[in-house]
Amino acid sequence: MGQIRILTDELINKIAAGQVVERPASVVKELVENSLDAGATDISVEVEEGGCRLIRVQDNGCGMNGDDALLAFERHATSKVKELCDLDKIATLGFRGEALPSIASVSKVRIVTSDGNPSSGSEILIEGGKIQDVRVAGRGRGTTLEVRGLFYNTAVRRKFLKSRETELSHITGIMTETALAHPGVYFTLKHHDRTLIKSPGVSSILERSVQLLGKDARGNLMELEEGREGLRLFGLISIPGFTKPSGTGLSFFVNRRPVSDRTLRHAVYAAYETLLMKGRHPLVYLFLDVDPALVDVNVHPAKREVRFTDPKRIHDFTRDSVRKTAQGYGRAQEDERPSPWPASERVERVKEAVESYLRTAGEHRFHEERTTGRPAFTGRIQPEPGKPAPAVRALFDKERLVPLGQIADSFIITQDRDGLILIDQHAAHERILYEKFKQVYRLSKIPVQQLLIPVNLELSGKERILLAEHLKTLRRLGIEVEDFGRGTFSVKGVPMWVADMDIQEIVRSLLEEIVALEQGGELDRRMEDIIHVFSCRAAVKANRRLSREEMEALIRDLGETDSPHTCEHGRPTM
Ligand SMILES: Nc1ncnc2c1ncn2[C@@H]1O[C@H](COP(=O)(O)OP(=O)(O)OP(=O)(O)O)[C@@H](O)[C@H]1O
Ligand SMILES: [Mg+2]
């Protein structure tokens, strides 16, 4: 007998499930997309144990009659594509007829559905892909689908599942994305008896983003809307200056389908260009509407990728649209913007500022008397980060450096016998904080200041889950958070020297960093990176006027650090 045989349907479904169903969040995605395709306006998702024990999705969509409900679990059974030519212009989220049989092959499924016809409601029980029972059931129009014990018969997959918090945060991420893309639909997400998302339908993405994203959306995101020859791009992008430490905050949707797409990603970075500091990333939620005939959605097993017929056109349109919006904001906010220039450009700007300072030196000085010597700018500002000019290094003597004034509210001018030295106040403060912090962290002696009025945190659903999971890590960093249950947290104490900073902002960026690092493993060993972020966030920003005492203290403290010449990102402090 030959060696080759045709696989059984059961095995085929399980293999397909391996590609379609990676984790509980993939099940949520497929089921919610089915509900959307069914025209639902109210979709509620309940999960238990991060979706590993139960996922229940209920909708008020078109439902199915008994025959269709049975057929829906057959492989390649779909109501969405009829003919070959349909594949070229898919307007629904689903099109393969694979999701339900795949999910059913690796879990225990119960579906109750009705198309609204009083006699047609039905209930079906399926276990590991095998139909166990089919009954008549009463239900109004719509569908309820329950998935229990995901991967109960697939030990390998089960092993790859992460903690229930991590799985839940993936589910919240998918739900947030989906809810953003469909602002008119009422979405709820519950984990056991905790409601994580409750978003009644609204009329715009901006309103939806305020519902879902909490404080991030207010003030830090701006709306974008551009159209060109059959292409429409809209959504939200972060204002220049509001950036993230990891690149996970870029979400793209093509014809409302969430996708990871390199073309779009590249276009966004190209648009922000010099508005981003090295190592920082924007936050964007961008929706591209394009004629379905110009994009192939059938390229990825989880439908997560698409292929454009003319990627360059899409790229350039996206880049130009994002750039226009971001730079438009930049111009409007010129005065308030924290320095968005990369180091090389900053040098030029500093030169200009110094020259203009020298021309009008009398007006800027706060000294009663002019310091002796020649305040001569010799142009010795090192353009390369991390490599202080030797002359500057040799000359750094905190006793002899006297602050003369501040330019552009961002640089402290000091002078010694050889000329002027400029100190970048943000970079310098960052270095000081970093070293202090590292030292006390190593000794587990972070001085915590109790806040008179605890700060209530305003967080998105995903952030709340992360926070609950990482309370201990934050405590080790000196941030004391109280969990009042039901997603309410308040900060009671913070490390002494950040007490007057935006605590909400600090907690959020720390959470984000913790997650980014955790995904790379070895959280403990990389705690120093977190301390970097902390110092950067807490450091005095550019564009802040300092008093003479503050300048003196900064110079003194900087002199006491191990490497006073650069901040932790390698940006020169002077
Ligand atoms: N919530 C629902 N309400 C109404 N009909 C549904 C619902 N869920 C599934 N169906 C029906 O069951 C069919 C099979 O669903 P399934 O998700 O397996 O495939 P699909 O959505 O067509 O394609 P894909 O595999 O790409 O998701 C759908 O085409 C649809 O007709
Ligand atoms: Mg589907």
Coordinates of C-alpha atoms and ligand atoms in Angstrom, one line a residue:
M1 CA 0.0 0.0 0.0
G2 CA 1.2 3.5 -0.8
Q3 CA 2.3 5.9 1.9
I4 CA 0.2 8.9 0.9
R5 CA -3.4 9.2 2.2
I6 CA -6.0 12.0 2.4
L7 CA -6.4 13.5 5.9
T8 CA -9.7 13.2 7.7
D9 CA -11.8 16.4 8.0
E10 CA -11.2 16.3 11.7
L11 CA -7.5 16.5 11.2
I12 CA -7.7 19.1 8.5
N13 CA -9.8 21.3 10.8
K14 CA -7.3 21.0 13.6
I15 CA -4.4 21.8 11.3
A16 CA -6.3 24.9 10.1
A17 CA -7.0 25.8 13.7
G18 CA -3.3 25.9 14.3
Q19 CA -3.1 28.8 11.9
V20 CA -6.4 30.6 12.6
V21 CA -6.6 30.2 16.4
E22 CA -3.4 31.2 18.1
R23 CA -4.9 32.2 21.4
P24 CA -8.2 33.2 23.1
A25 CA -7.9 36.7 21.5
S26 CA -8.0 35.1 18.0
V27 CA -11.3 33.4 18.9
V28 CA -12.7 36.7 20.1
K29 CA -11.6 38.4 16.9
E30 CA -13.2 35.8 14.6
L31 CA -16.5 35.7 16.5
V32 CA -16.8 39.5 16.8
E33 CA -16.0 39.8 13.1
N34 CA -18.8 37.3 12.4
S35 CA -21.2 39.4 14.4
L36 CA -20.2 42.5 12.6
D37 CA -20.6 40.8 9.2
A38 CA -24.1 39.7 10.4
G39 CA -24.9 43.4 10.8
A40 CA -25.1 43.4 14.6
T41 CA -25.3 46.8 16.4
D42 CA -24.9 45.3 19.9
I43 CA -22.1 42.9 20.6
S44 CA -21.2 41.7 24.0
V45 CA -18.2 39.5 24.9
E46 CA -17.8 37.8 28.2
V47 CA -14.7 35.8 29.1
E48 CA -13.4 33.8 32.0
E49 CA -9.8 33.0 32.9
G50 CA -8.5 35.2 30.2
G51 CA -10.7 33.5 27.7
C52 CA -9.1 30.1 28.3
R53 CA -12.1 28.7 30.2
L54 CA -15.0 30.6 28.5
I55 CA -15.6 33.0 25.6
R56 CA -19.2 34.0 25.0
V57 CA -20.1 36.4 22.2
Q58 CA -23.7 37.5 21.9
D59 CA -25.0 39.7 19.1
N60 CA -28.3 41.0 17.6
G61 CA -27.2 40.4 14.0
C62 CA -29.1 38.5 11.4
G63 CA -28.8 35.1 13.0
M64 CA -29.2 31.8 11.2
N65 CA -31.8 29.2 10.7
G66 CA -31.2 25.7 11.9
D67 CA -29.8 24.4 8.6
D68 CA -27.4 27.2 8.2
A69 CA -26.3 27.0 11.8
L70 CA -25.2 23.4 11.1
L71 CA -23.6 24.2 7.8
A72 CA -21.7 27.1 9.4
F73 CA -19.4 24.5 11.2
E74 CA -18.6 22.7 8.0
R75 CA -15.3 23.6 6.5
H76 CA -15.4 26.1 3.6
A77 CA -19.0 26.9 4.4
T78 CA -19.7 30.7 4.1
S79 CA -22.5 33.0 3.1
K80 CA -20.0 35.7 2.2
V81 CA -18.4 34.5 -1.1
K82 CA -20.4 32.8 -3.9
E83 CA -18.3 33.1 -7.0
L84 CA -14.7 33.3 -7.9
C85 CA -15.0 37.0 -8.9
D86 CA -16.3 37.8 -5.3
L87 CA -12.8 37.0 -4.0
D88 CA -11.5 40.1 -5.9
K89 CA -13.7 42.5 -4.0
I90 CA -14.3 41.3 -0.5
A91 CA -16.3 43.8 1.6
T92 CA -16.9 41.5 4.6
L93 CA -14.4 40.7 7.3
G94 CA -14.8 37.0 6.8
F95 CA -14.7 35.2 3.5
R96 CA -13.1 31.7 3.9
G97 CA -15.6 29.8 5.9
E98 CA -12.9 28.5 8.2
A99 CA -13.2 30.2 11.5
L100 CA -16.1 28.3 13.0
P101 CA -14.9 24.8 12.1
S102 CA -11.4 25.6 13.2
I103 CA -12.5 27.0 16.6
A104 CA -14.9 24.1 17.1
S105 CA -12.2 21.5 16.4
V106 CA -10.1 22.7 19.4
S107 CA -12.8 23.5 22.0
K108 CA -16.3 22.8 23.2
V109 CA -18.8 25.0 21.4
R110 CA -22.4 25.9 22.0
I111 CA -24.3 28.0 19.6
V112 CA -27.9 29.4 20.0
T113 CA -29.1 31.3 17.0
S114 CA -32.2 32.5 15.3
D115 CA -32.9 34.5 12.2
G116 CA -36.0 36.0 14.0
N117 CA -38.4 33.5 12.5
P118 CA -40.3 32.2 15.6
S119 CA -39.9 28.6 14.6
S120 CA -36.3 28.6 13.5
G121 CA -34.2 29.0 16.7
S122 CA -31.7 26.3 17.2
E123 CA -29.0 25.2 19.7
I124 CA -26.1 23.1 18.7
L125 CA -23.4 21.5 20.9
I126 CA -20.0 20.5 19.4
E127 CA -17.0 19.0 21.1
G128 CA -13.6 18.8 19.4
G129 CA -15.4 19.3 16.1
K130 CA -18.0 16.5 16.6
I131 CA -21.6 17.4 16.8
Q132 CA -23.0 16.2 20.1
D133 CA -26.5 17.5 20.1
V134 CA -28.9 19.7 18.0
R135 CA -32.1 21.1 19.6
V136 CA -34.8 23.6 18.9
A137 CA -34.3 26.6 21.1
G138 CA -36.1 29.8 21.7
R139 CA -34.2 33.0 21.0
G140 CA -34.8 36.4 19.5
R141 CA -33.0 37.3 16.3
G142 CA -29.3 37.0 16.8
T143 CA -26.6 34.6 17.8
T144 CA -24.9 33.5 21.0
L145 CA -21.7 31.5 20.7
E146 CA -19.9 30.0 23.6
V147 CA -16.4 28.6 23.4
R148 CA -15.2 26.6 26.4
G149 CA -12.0 24.9 27.2
L150 CA -10.0 26.3 24.3
F151 CA -7.2 23.8 23.3
Y152 CA -8.5 21.2 25.7
N153 CA -7.5 18.6 23.1
T154 CA -4.4 20.3 21.9
A155 CA -1.8 20.1 24.7
V156 CA 1.0 21.8 22.7
R157 CA -1.1 24.9 22.0
R158 CA -2.3 25.0 25.6
K159 CA 1.3 25.2 26.8
F160 CA 1.9 28.3 24.8
L161 CA -0.8 30.2 26.5
K162 CA 0.4 33.0 28.8
S163 CA -1.0 34.1 32.1
R164 CA -4.7 34.9 32.2
E165 CA -3.8 38.6 32.5
T166 CA -1.7 38.5 29.4
E167 CA -4.3 36.6 27.4
L168 CA -6.9 39.1 28.7
S169 CA -4.8 42.0 27.7
H170 CA -4.7 40.6 24.1
I171 CA -8.4 40.3 24.1
T172 CA -8.9 43.8 25.4
G173 CA -6.5 45.0 22.7
I174 CA -8.5 43.2 19.9
M175 CA -11.8 44.6 21.3
T176 CA -10.4 48.1 21.6
E177 CA -9.2 48.0 18.0
T178 CA -12.5 46.5 16.7
A179 CA -14.6 49.0 18.7
L180 CA -12.6 51.9 17.3
A181 CA -13.1 50.7 13.8
H182 CA -16.9 50.4 14.3
P183 CA -17.9 53.4 16.4
G184 CA -21.6 53.0 15.7
V185 CA -21.8 49.5 17.4
Y186 CA -22.4 49.0 21.1
F187 CA -19.5 46.9 22.5
T188 CA -19.1 45.4 25.9
L189 CA -16.4 43.2 27.3
K190 CA -16.6 41.5 30.7
H191 CA -14.1 39.4 32.5
H192 CA -15.9 37.4 35.2
D193 CA -18.0 40.1 36.8
R194 CA -15.6 43.0 35.8
T195 CA -16.7 45.2 33.0
L196 CA -13.7 46.3 31.0
I197 CA -15.3 47.9 28.0
K198 CA -18.7 49.4 27.8
S199 CA -19.0 51.6 24.7
P200 CA -22.5 52.6 23.5
G201 CA -22.5 53.5 19.8
V202 CA -21.3 57.0 18.9
S203 CA -21.0 58.8 15.7
S204 CA -17.2 59.3 15.3
I205 CA -13.9 57.6 15.9
L206 CA -12.8 60.6 18.0
E207 CA -15.7 60.1 20.4
R208 CA -15.1 56.4 20.4
S209 CA -11.4 57.0 21.2
V210 CA -12.3 59.1 24.2
Q211 CA -14.5 56.3 25.4
L212 CA -11.8 53.7 25.0
L213 CA -8.5 55.2 25.3
G214 CA -8.9 57.4 28.4
K215 CA -6.5 60.2 28.8
D216 CA -4.3 59.3 25.9
A217 CA -7.1 60.4 23.5
R218 CA -7.6 63.8 25.1
G219 CA -5.1 66.4 24.1
N220 CA -2.5 63.9 22.8
L221 CA -4.2 62.6 19.7
M222 CA -5.3 64.6 16.8
E223 CA -7.8 63.8 14.1
L224 CA -6.7 63.2 10.5
E225 CA -8.9 63.1 7.5
E226 CA -7.5 63.1 3.9
G227 CA -8.7 61.9 0.6
R228 CA -7.1 61.5 -2.8
E229 CA -8.3 59.8 -6.0
G230 CA -10.4 57.0 -4.5
L231 CA -8.3 56.7 -1.3
R232 CA -9.4 57.9 2.0
L233 CA -7.3 58.0 5.2
F234 CA -8.7 58.9 8.5
G235 CA -8.1 58.3 12.2
L236 CA -6.0 59.6 15.0
I237 CA -2.3 60.3 15.3
S238 CA -0.3 61.5 18.3
I239 CA 0.8 65.1 18.4
P240 CA 4.5 65.6 17.9
G241 CA 6.1 65.4 21.4
F242 CA 3.7 62.7 22.6
T243 CA 5.6 59.5 21.9
K244 CA 5.9 56.0 23.2
P245 CA 8.9 53.9 24.1
S246 CA 7.8 51.0 21.9
G247 CA 6.4 50.6 18.5
T248 CA 3.3 48.7 19.5
G249 CA 1.1 51.7 19.4
L250 CA 0.6 51.7 15.6
S251 CA -2.7 50.3 14.6
F252 CA -3.8 50.1 10.9
F253 CA -7.1 49.1 9.4
V254 CA -7.7 48.6 5.7
N255 CA -11.4 48.8 4.9
R256 CA -12.0 48.4 8.6
R257 CA -10.0 45.2 8.9
P258 CA -7.1 45.4 11.4
V259 CA -3.9 44.6 9.7
S260 CA -0.1 44.7 10.3
D261 CA 1.3 46.3 7.2
R262 CA 4.8 47.3 6.5
T263 CA 3.9 49.8 3.8
L264 CA 1.7 51.8 6.2
R265 CA 4.1 51.5 9.0
H266 CA 7.0 52.8 7.0
A267 CA 4.9 55.6 5.7
V268 CA 4.0 56.8 9.2
Y269 CA 7.7 56.8 10.3
A270 CA 8.6 58.6 7.2
A271 CA 6.0 61.2 7.9
Y272 CA 7.1 61.8 11.5
E273 CA 10.7 61.8 10.5
T274 CA 12.5 64.4 12.5
L275 CA 9.6 65.0 14.8
L276 CA 10.5 61.8 16.7
M277 CA 13.5 61.4 18.9
K278 CA 15.6 58.3 18.3
G279 CA 14.0 55.3 20.0
R280 CA 10.6 56.9 20.4
H281 CA 7.4 55.9 18.5
P282 CA 4.2 57.6 17.6
L283 CA 0.7 56.4 18.6
V284 CA -1.6 56.0 15.6
Y285 CA -4.9 54.6 14.7
L286 CA -5.2 54.9 11.0
F287 CA -8.1 53.7 8.8
L288 CA -7.5 53.4 5.1
D289 CA -10.6 53.0 2.8
V290 CA -9.7 51.8 -0.6
D291 CA -11.6 50.1 -3.4
P292 CA -11.7 46.4 -2.4
A293 CA -10.5 45.5 -6.0
L294 CA -7.2 47.3 -5.3
V295 CA -6.3 45.2 -2.2
D296 CA -5.9 41.5 -1.8
V297 CA -7.0 40.4 1.7
N298 CA -6.5 36.7 1.0
V299 CA -2.8 36.5 1.9
H300 CA -2.6 35.5 5.5
P301 CA -4.2 32.6 7.5
A302 CA -5.4 34.9 10.2
K303 CA -6.3 37.6 7.7
R304 CA -3.9 39.9 9.4
E305 CA -2.1 41.0 6.3
V306 CA -3.1 42.5 3.0
R307 CA -1.4 43.2 -0.3
F308 CA -1.9 46.4 -2.3
T309 CA -1.9 46.4 -6.0
D310 CA -0.1 49.8 -5.9
P311 CA 1.8 49.9 -2.6
K312 CA 3.8 53.0 -3.6
R313 CA 0.7 55.1 -4.2
I314 CA -0.7 54.0 -0.8
H315 CA 2.6 54.6 0.9
D316 CA 3.1 58.1 -0.5
F317 CA -0.5 59.1 0.1
T318 CA -0.3 57.9 3.8
R319 CA 3.0 59.6 4.4
D320 CA 1.9 62.9 2.9
S321 CA -1.4 62.8 4.8
V322 CA 0.2 62.1 8.2
R323 CA 3.0 64.6 7.6
K324 CA 0.5 67.3 6.7
T325 CA -1.5 66.8 9.9
A326 CA 1.5 66.4 12.2
Q327 CA 3.4 69.3 10.8
G328 CA 0.3 71.5 10.8
Y329 CA 0.0 70.8 14.5
G330 CA 3.7 71.5 15.0
R331 CA 3.4 74.9 13.4
A332 CA 0.3 75.8 15.4
Q333 CA 2.0 74.8 18.7
E334 CA 5.5 76.0 17.9
D335 CA 5.8 77.8 21.2
E336 CA 4.7 75.0 23.5
R337 CA 6.4 72.1 21.8
P338 CA 9.1 70.2 23.6
S339 CA 12.2 70.0 21.5
P340 CA 11.4 67.6 18.7
W341 CA 14.7 68.1 16.8
P342 CA 17.3 65.3 16.6
A343 CA 20.7 66.1 18.1
S344 CA 22.3 67.1 14.8
E345 CA 19.7 69.8 14.1
R346 CA 19.7 70.9 17.7
V347 CA 23.3 71.8 17.4
E348 CA 22.4 74.2 14.6
R349 CA 19.6 75.7 16.5
V350 CA 21.8 76.2 19.5
K351 CA 24.4 77.9 17.4
E352 CA 21.9 80.3 16.1
A353 CA 20.5 80.9 19.5
V354 CA 23.9 81.6 21.0
E355 CA 24.8 84.0 18.2
S356 CA 21.6 85.8 18.7
Y357 CA 22.3 85.8 22.5
L358 CA 25.6 87.3 22.0
R359 CA 24.2 90.0 19.8
T360 CA 21.7 91.0 22.5
A361 CA 23.7 89.8 25.5
G362 CA 22.8 92.7 27.7
E363 CA 19.1 92.0 27.5
H364 CA 19.4 88.3 28.5
R365 CA 21.7 88.5 31.4
F366 CA 20.5 88.4 34.9
H367 CA 23.8 89.2 36.5
E368 CA 24.0 92.7 37.8
E369 CA 27.6 92.9 36.8
R370 CA 29.1 91.4 33.7
T371 CA 31.3 88.5 34.4
T372 CA 34.9 89.2 33.5
G373 CA 36.5 87.5 30.5
R374 CA 35.2 87.3 27.0
P375 CA 31.9 85.6 26.5
A376 CA 33.2 84.3 23.2
F377 CA 31.3 81.5 21.4
T378 CA 33.9 79.3 19.9
G379 CA 31.5 76.9 18.1
R380 CA 32.8 74.0 20.1
I381 CA 29.6 72.1 20.5
Q382 CA 30.2 68.5 19.7
P383 CA 27.8 67.4 17.0
E384 CA 28.2 63.7 17.8
P385 CA 26.2 62.3 20.6
G386 CA 28.2 60.5 23.2
K387 CA 31.5 62.1 22.2
P388 CA 32.1 65.3 24.2
A389 CA 34.7 67.6 22.7
P390 CA 37.9 67.0 24.7
A391 CA 38.1 70.7 25.6
V392 CA 34.7 70.5 27.2
R393 CA 35.5 67.4 29.1
A394 CA 38.7 68.8 30.5
L395 CA 37.0 71.9 31.5
F396 CA 34.0 70.6 33.3
D397 CA 34.6 71.8 36.7
K398 CA 31.4 72.5 38.6
E399 CA 33.0 75.0 40.9
R400 CA 34.0 77.2 38.1
L401 CA 30.9 77.0 36.0
V402 CA 28.6 79.9 36.8
P403 CA 25.2 80.1 35.1
L404 CA 24.8 83.2 33.0
G405 CA 21.3 82.7 31.8
Q406 CA 19.1 80.5 29.8
I407 CA 18.4 80.5 26.1
A408 CA 15.2 79.3 24.5
D409 CA 14.2 78.1 27.9
S410 CA 16.0 75.0 27.1
F411 CA 19.8 75.6 27.5
I412 CA 21.7 76.9 30.4
I413 CA 24.6 79.2 29.4
T414 CA 27.7 79.0 31.5
Q415 CA 31.0 80.4 31.1
D416 CA 34.6 79.6 32.1
R417 CA 37.9 81.1 31.1
D418 CA 37.9 79.6 27.6
G419 CA 34.4 80.5 26.5
L420 CA 30.8 79.6 26.7
I421 CA 29.4 76.2 27.6
L422 CA 25.8 75.3 27.0
I423 CA 24.1 72.7 29.1
D424 CA 21.0 71.0 27.7
Q425 CA 18.8 71.1 30.8
H426 CA 16.7 68.1 29.9
A427 CA 19.6 65.8 29.1
A428 CA 21.5 67.0 32.2
H429 CA 18.6 66.4 34.5
E430 CA 17.9 63.1 33.0
R431 CA 21.5 62.0 33.7
I432 CA 21.3 63.2 37.3
L433 CA 18.0 61.4 38.0
Y434 CA 19.2 58.2 36.3
E435 CA 22.2 57.9 38.4
K436 CA 20.5 58.7 41.6
F437 CA 17.7 56.4 40.8
K438 CA 20.0 53.5 39.9
Q439 CA 21.9 53.9 43.1
V440 CA 18.9 53.8 45.4
Y441 CA 17.2 51.1 43.4
R442 CA 20.3 48.8 43.9
L443 CA 20.2 49.5 47.6
S444 CA 16.4 49.0 47.6
K445 CA 16.2 52.3 49.3
I446 CA 14.0 54.5 47.1
P447 CA 12.8 57.3 49.2
V448 CA 9.1 57.4 48.8
Q449 CA 7.0 60.5 49.3
Q450 CA 3.4 59.9 50.4
L451 CA 1.1 62.1 48.4
L452 CA -1.2 64.4 50.3
I453 CA -3.9 63.7 47.8
P454 CA -3.7 60.3 46.1
V455 CA -3.8 60.5 42.4
N456 CA -6.7 58.5 40.8
L457 CA -5.5 56.9 37.6
E458 CA -7.5 57.3 34.5
L459 CA -6.6 54.2 32.4
S460 CA -7.8 52.3 29.4
G461 CA -9.0 48.8 29.9
K462 CA -5.8 47.3 28.8
E463 CA -3.7 49.5 31.1
R464 CA -5.9 48.6 34.0
I465 CA -5.2 44.9 33.5
L466 CA -1.5 45.6 33.1
L467 CA -1.4 47.6 36.2
A468 CA -3.1 45.0 38.3
E469 CA -0.5 42.6 37.1
H470 CA 2.5 44.8 37.8
L471 CA 1.7 46.4 41.1
K472 CA 4.7 44.7 42.7
T473 CA 7.2 45.9 40.0
L474 CA 6.0 49.4 40.4
R475 CA 6.4 49.2 44.2
R476 CA 10.0 48.2 43.7
L477 CA 10.4 51.4 41.7
G478 CA 8.9 53.4 44.6
I479 CA 5.4 53.8 43.1
E480 CA 2.8 52.8 45.6
V481 CA -0.5 52.0 43.9
E482 CA -3.7 51.1 45.8
D483 CA -6.0 48.7 44.0
F484 CA -9.6 49.4 45.0
G485 CA -10.9 46.6 42.8
R486 CA -13.2 47.0 39.7
G487 CA -10.4 48.7 37.8
T488 CA -10.0 51.7 40.1
F489 CA -6.5 52.5 41.2
S490 CA -4.9 55.4 42.9
V491 CA -1.3 56.3 43.5
K492 CA -0.4 57.0 47.2
G493 CA 3.3 57.4 47.0
V494 CA 6.0 58.1 44.5
P495 CA 9.8 58.4 44.6
M496 CA 10.6 61.7 46.2
W497 CA 12.0 63.5 43.3
V498 CA 9.1 62.9 40.9
A499 CA 6.4 64.0 43.4
D500 CA 5.5 67.1 41.4
M501 CA 5.5 65.5 38.0
D502 CA 2.6 64.2 36.0
I503 CA 2.2 61.0 37.9
Q504 CA -0.4 59.6 35.6
E505 CA 1.9 60.0 32.7
I506 CA 4.8 58.4 34.5
V507 CA 2.8 55.4 35.5
R508 CA 1.6 54.9 32.0
S509 CA 4.9 55.0 30.3
L510 CA 6.4 52.7 32.9
L511 CA 3.6 50.2 32.3
E512 CA 4.3 50.3 28.7
E513 CA 8.0 49.9 29.1
I514 CA 7.5 47.0 31.5
V515 CA 5.4 45.2 28.9
A516 CA 7.8 45.9 26.1
L517 CA 10.6 44.5 28.2
E518 CA 8.7 41.6 29.5
Q519 CA 8.0 40.5 26.0
G520 CA 11.7 40.4 25.5
G521 CA 12.0 38.4 28.8
E522 CA 14.3 39.0 31.7
L523 CA 12.4 41.8 33.2
D524 CA 14.7 41.9 36.2
R525 CA 17.9 42.2 34.4
R526 CA 16.5 45.0 32.3
M527 CA 15.2 47.0 35.2
E528 CA 17.8 49.6 34.4
D529 CA 16.1 50.3 31.1
I530 CA 13.0 51.1 33.1
I531 CA 14.9 53.5 35.2
H532 CA 16.0 55.2 32.0
V533 CA 12.5 55.8 31.1
F534 CA 11.7 57.0 34.5
S535 CA 14.5 59.5 34.5
C536 CA 13.6 60.7 31.1
R537 CA 10.0 61.2 32.0
A538 CA 10.7 62.9 35.3
A539 CA 13.5 65.1 34.0
V540 CA 12.8 68.8 33.6
K541 CA 11.6 69.4 30.0
A542 CA 13.1 71.7 27.5
N543 CA 11.0 74.9 27.2
R544 CA 10.9 75.5 30.9
R545 CA 12.3 78.7 32.5
L546 CA 14.6 77.9 35.4
S547 CA 15.5 80.1 38.3
R548 CA 19.1 80.9 39.0
E549 CA 19.1 78.6 42.0
E550 CA 17.7 75.8 39.9
M551 CA 20.4 76.3 37.3
E552 CA 23.1 76.2 39.9
A553 CA 21.7 73.1 41.5
L554 CA 21.6 71.4 38.1
I555 CA 25.2 72.2 37.3
R556 CA 26.3 71.1 40.8
D557 CA 24.4 67.8 40.6
L558 CA 25.6 67.1 37.1
G559 CA 29.2 67.5 38.2
E560 CA 28.6 64.7 40.7
T561 CA 27.4 62.1 38.2
D562 CA 29.6 59.5 36.7
S563 CA 29.2 60.6 33.2
P564 CA 28.1 64.2 33.1
H565 CA 28.5 64.6 29.3
T566 CA 25.7 62.7 28.0
C567 CA 22.2 61.7 29.0
E568 CA 21.2 58.1 29.1
H569 CA 20.2 58.1 25.4
G570 CA 23.6 59.3 24.5
R571 CA 22.4 62.8 23.9
P572 CA 25.1 65.4 24.8
T573 CA 24.3 67.3 27.9
M574 CA 26.6 70.1 27.0
Ligands
LIG1 N1 -22.8 35.7 14.5 C1 -23.2 35.2 13.4 N2 -24.4 35.7 12.9 C2 -24.9 35.2 11.7 N3 -24.3 34.4 10.9 C3 -23.1 33.9 11.3 C4 -22.5 34.3 12.6 N4 -21.3 33.7 12.7 C5 -21.2 32.9 11.6 N5 -22.2 33.0 10.8 C6 -22.4 32.4 9.5 O1 -21.5 31.2 9.5 C7 -20.7 31.3 8.3 C8 -19.4 30.6 8.7 O2 -18.6 31.5 9.6 P1 -17.1 31.4 9.6 O3 -16.6 32.5 10.5 O4 -16.6 30.0 9.8 O5 -16.7 31.8 8.1 P2 -16.7 33.2 7.4 O6 -17.0 34.3 8.3 O7 -17.6 33.1 6.2 O8 -15.2 33.3 6.9 P3 -13.9 33.4 7.8 O9 -13.4 32.0 8.0 O10 -13.0 34.2 6.9 O11 -14.2 34.0 9.0 C9 -20.6 32.7 8.0 O12 -20.3 32.9 6.6 C10 -22.0 33.2 8.3 O13 -22.9 32.9 7.3
MG2 MG -15.9 34.5 10.1

